[in-house]
PDB file of C-alpha atoms in Angstrom:
ATOM      1  CA  UNK A 362      13.709  89.445  39.644  1.00 79.00           C
ATOM      2  CA  UNK A 363       9.975  88.870  39.465  1.00 87.00           C
ATOM      3  CA  UNK A 364       7.606  89.451  42.325  1.00 84.00           C
ATOM      4  CA  UNK A 365       6.964  85.692  42.599  1.00 86.00           C
ATOM      5  CA  UNK A 366      10.683  85.064  43.067  1.00 84.00           C
ATOM      6  CA  UNK A 367      10.874  87.767  45.753  1.00 84.00           C
ATOM      7  CA  UNK A 368       7.894  86.250  47.580  1.00 83.00           C
ATOM      8  CA  UNK A 369       9.492  82.783  47.373  1.00 83.00           C
ATOM      9  CA  UNK A 370      12.827  84.069  48.694  1.00 85.00           C
ATOM     10  CA  UNK A 371      11.113  86.038  51.470  1.00 86.00           C
ATOM     11  CA  UNK A 372       9.069  82.992  52.458  1.00 85.00           C
ATOM     12  CA  UNK A 373      12.171  80.803  52.507  1.00 88.00           C
ATOM     13  CA  UNK A 374      14.073  83.316  54.647  1.00 89.00           C
ATOM     14  CA  UNK A 375      11.130  83.605  57.030  1.00 90.00           C
ATOM     15  CA  UNK A 376      10.889  79.809  57.379  1.00 90.00           C
ATOM     16  CA  UNK A 377      14.654  79.531  57.930  1.00 90.00           C
ATOM     17  CA  UNK A 378      14.499  82.289  60.545  1.00 90.00           C
ATOM     18  CA  UNK A 379      11.660  80.545  62.405  1.00 92.00           C
ATOM     19  CA  UNK A 380      13.540  77.229  62.424  1.00 91.00           C
ATOM     20  CA  UNK A 381      16.666  78.991  63.705  1.00 90.00           C
ATOM     21  CA  UNK A 382      14.703  80.694  66.492  1.00 90.00           C
ATOM     22  CA  UNK A 383      13.079  77.368  67.474  1.00 88.00           C
ATOM     23  CA  UNK A 384      16.495  75.636  67.523  1.00 85.00           C
ATOM     24  CA  UNK A 385      18.055  78.357  69.692  1.00 85.00           C
ATOM     25  CA  UNK A 386      15.047  78.151  72.032  1.00 82.00           C
ATOM     26  CA  UNK A 387      15.477  74.377  72.260  1.00 77.00           C
ATOM     27  CA  UNK A 388      19.183  74.769  73.079  1.00 76.00           C
ATOM     28  CA  UNK A 389      18.476  77.361  75.753  1.00 78.00           C
ATOM     29  CA  UNK A 390      15.744  75.206  77.305  1.00 75.00           C
ATOM     30  CA  UNK A 391      18.064  72.177  77.308  1.00 69.00           C
ATOM     31  CA  UNK A 392      20.784  74.238  79.007  1.00 70.00           C
ATOM     32  CA  UNK A 393      18.567  75.447  81.869  1.00 71.00           C
ATOM     33  CA  UNK A 394      16.440  72.309  82.370  1.00 71.00           C
ATOM     34  CA  UNK A 395      18.661  70.527  84.905  1.00 70.00           C
ATOM     35  CA  UNK A 396      15.851  68.197  85.968  1.00 71.00           C
ATOM     36  CA  UNK A 397      15.366  66.719  82.491  1.00 83.00           C
ATOM     37  CA  UNK A 398      15.647  62.955  82.255  1.00 87.00           C
ATOM     38  CA  UNK A 399      15.191  60.530  79.366  1.00 89.00           C
ATOM     39  CA  UNK A 400      11.849  58.766  79.085  1.00 88.00           C
ATOM     40  CA  UNK A 401      11.275  55.218  80.329  1.00 91.00           C
ATOM     41  CA  UNK A 402      11.049  54.008  76.725  1.00 90.00           C
ATOM     42  CA  UNK A 403      14.802  54.617  76.362  1.00 90.00           C
ATOM     43  CA  UNK A 404      15.587  51.738  78.758  1.00 93.00           C
ATOM     44  CA  UNK A 405      16.780  48.460  77.253  1.00 90.00           C
ATOM     45  CA  UNK A 406      14.373  45.522  77.406  1.00 92.00           C
ATOM     46  CA  UNK A 407      15.040  43.138  80.312  1.00 92.00           C
ATOM     47  CA  UNK A 408      15.599  39.518  79.193  1.00 90.00           C
ATOM     48  CA  UNK A 409      13.364  36.984  80.966  1.00 89.00           C
ATOM     49  CA  UNK A 410      13.104  35.593  83.569  1.00 90.00           C
ATOM     50  CA  UNK A 411      14.364  38.805  85.239  1.00 90.00           C
ATOM     51  CA  UNK A 412      11.969  41.750  85.341  1.00 90.00           C
ATOM     52  CA  UNK A 413      11.691  45.438  86.155  1.00 92.00           C
ATOM     53  CA  UNK A 414      11.154  45.998  89.864  1.00 92.00           C
ATOM     54  CA  UNK A 415      10.905  49.784  90.009  1.00 93.00           C
ATOM     55  CA  UNK A 416      11.711  52.897  87.948  1.00 95.00           C
ATOM     56  CA  UNK A 417      12.402  56.191  89.700  1.00 94.00           C
ATOM     57  CA  UNK A 418      13.965  59.587  89.162  1.00 93.00           C
ATOM     58  CA  UNK A 419      17.063  60.396  91.186  1.00 91.00           C
ATOM     59  CA  UNK A 420      18.802  63.767  91.482  1.00 89.00           C
ATOM     60  CA  UNK A 421      22.181  64.835  92.761  1.00 85.00           C
ATOM     61  CA  UNK A 422      24.722  67.587  92.292  1.00 80.00           C
ATOM     62  CA  UNK A 423      25.357  66.454  88.700  1.00 73.00           C
ATOM     63  CA  UNK A 424      21.716  66.667  87.620  1.00 81.00           C
ATOM     64  CA  UNK A 425      18.956  64.078  87.463  1.00 88.00           C
ATOM     65  CA  UNK A 426      18.675  60.598  85.958  1.00 92.00           C
ATOM     66  CA  UNK A 427      16.169  57.754  85.610  1.00 94.00           C
ATOM     67  CA  UNK A 428      17.015  54.583  87.494  1.00 94.00           C
ATOM     68  CA  UNK A 429      15.549  51.128  86.913  1.00 95.00           C
ATOM     69  CA  UNK A 430      15.860  48.488  89.624  1.00 94.00           C
ATOM     70  CA  UNK A 431      15.893  45.021  88.088  1.00 93.00           C
ATOM     71  CA  UNK A 432      14.714  41.930  89.943  1.00 90.00           C
ATOM     72  CA  UNK A 433      17.441  39.470  88.918  1.00 89.00           C
ATOM     73  CA  UNK A 434      16.180  35.884  88.967  1.00 87.00           C
ATOM     74  CA  UNK A 435      18.416  33.113  90.391  1.00 86.00           C
ATOM     75  CA  UNK A 436      19.286  31.688  86.973  1.00 84.00           C
ATOM     76  CA  UNK A 437      21.043  34.992  86.214  1.00 86.00           C
ATOM     77  CA  UNK A 438      23.453  37.253  88.088  1.00 87.00           C
ATOM     78  CA  UNK A 439      23.545  41.030  87.912  1.00 88.00           C
ATOM     79  CA  UNK A 440      26.785  40.850  85.930  1.00 88.00           C
ATOM     80  CA  UNK A 441      25.591  38.163  83.484  1.00 89.00           C
ATOM     81  CA  UNK A 442      22.322  40.019  82.891  1.00 90.00           C
ATOM     82  CA  UNK A 443      24.177  43.295  82.260  1.00 90.00           C
ATOM     83  CA  UNK A 444      26.517  41.532  79.829  1.00 90.00           C
ATOM     84  CA  UNK A 445      23.553  39.936  78.031  1.00 90.00           C
ATOM     85  CA  UNK A 446      22.028  43.400  77.632  1.00 90.00           C
ATOM     86  CA  UNK A 447      25.328  44.868  76.370  1.00 90.00           C
ATOM     87  CA  UNK A 448      25.689  47.143  79.389  1.00 90.00           C
ATOM     88  CA  UNK A 449      29.159  46.306  80.680  1.00 86.00           C
ATOM     89  CA  UNK A 450      30.137  49.998  80.663  1.00 88.00           C
ATOM     90  CA  UNK A 451      28.385  53.316  80.154  1.00 90.00           C
ATOM     91  CA  UNK A 452      27.498  54.035  76.553  1.00 91.00           C
ATOM     92  CA  UNK A 453      25.960  57.092  74.931  1.00 91.00           C
ATOM     93  CA  UNK A 454      23.793  57.377  71.852  1.00 89.00           C
ATOM     94  CA  UNK A 455      24.761  59.819  69.089  1.00 89.00           C
ATOM     95  CA  UNK A 456      24.343  63.509  69.811  1.00 86.00           C
ATOM     96  CA  UNK A 457      20.813  64.856  69.285  1.00 84.00           C
ATOM     97  CA  UNK A 458      21.362  67.912  67.080  1.00 84.00           C
ATOM     98  CA  UNK A 459      18.091  69.526  68.180  1.00 82.00           C
ATOM     99  CA  UNK A 460      19.031  69.643  71.902  1.00 83.00           C
ATOM    100  CA  UNK A 461      22.811  69.012  71.736  1.00 82.00           C
ATOM    101  CA  UNK A 462      22.431  66.233  74.332  1.00 86.00           C
ATOM    102  CA  UNK A 463      23.284  62.555  74.351  1.00 89.00           C
ATOM    103  CA  UNK A 464      21.311  59.870  76.173  1.00 91.00           C
ATOM    104  CA  UNK A 465      23.720  57.751  78.193  1.00 92.00           C
ATOM    105  CA  UNK A 466      22.990  54.325  79.720  1.00 94.00           C
ATOM    106  CA  UNK A 467      24.979  52.601  82.430  1.00 93.00           C
ATOM    107  CA  UNK A 468      24.739  50.145  85.287  1.00 91.00           C
ATOM    108  CA  UNK A 469      25.621  49.778  88.904  1.00 85.00           C
ATOM    109  CA  UNK A 470      25.152  46.777  91.119  1.00 77.00           C
ATOM    110  CA  UNK A 471      25.495  46.150  94.791  1.00 73.00           C
ATOM    111  CA  UNK A 472      24.405  43.171  96.871  1.00 73.00           C
ATOM    112  CA  UNK A 473      23.245  41.342  93.750  1.00 70.00           C
ATOM    113  CA  UNK A 474      20.855  44.107  92.699  1.00 81.00           C
ATOM    114  CA  UNK A 475      21.140  45.541  89.211  1.00 91.00           C
ATOM    115  CA  UNK A 476      20.451  49.230  88.666  1.00 94.00           C
ATOM    116  CA  UNK A 477      20.313  50.608  85.130  1.00 94.00           C
ATOM    117  CA  UNK A 478      20.392  54.366  84.713  1.00 94.00           C
ATOM    118  CA  UNK A 479      19.625  56.805  81.914  1.00 94.00           C
ATOM    119  CA  UNK A 480      20.931  60.329  81.934  1.00 91.00           C
ATOM    120  CA  UNK A 481      21.491  63.201  79.551  1.00 87.00           C
ATOM    121  CA  UNK A 482      25.006  64.317  78.786  1.00 83.00           C
ATOM    122  CA  UNK A 483      25.817  67.567  77.068  1.00 75.00           C
ATOM    123  CA  UNK A 484      29.152  68.313  75.425  1.00 67.00           C
ATOM    124  CA  UNK A 485      28.704  72.040  76.101  1.00 63.00           C
ATOM    125  CA  UNK A 486      28.263  71.742  79.875  1.00 55.00           C
TER     126      UNK A 486
END
């Protein structure tokens, strides 16, 4: 084996080791960061004429989540708007292999108000 081959193998092993350390660090951070919530950009677009009223972060015993209050216009109902957006039940995006978390989206409605939430779900918790 030439010295160039040894340097190439050593460099490859070093790079692989650094990626592995970064991935383990990301997993550990994801496991201890109970207050983590998806960003606002992960919310579905609201079809007009309804509009976003307020976005807030809520926390409870199961962790934290982002919640969007939607101002539902009279032409629509909370249920018809949710159906139009494809949010009739909670759905989760594919697992993020870097953090081992899924971003889940769901709805709740009471008194005609529509609330859309985003939360992280982890299969290892």
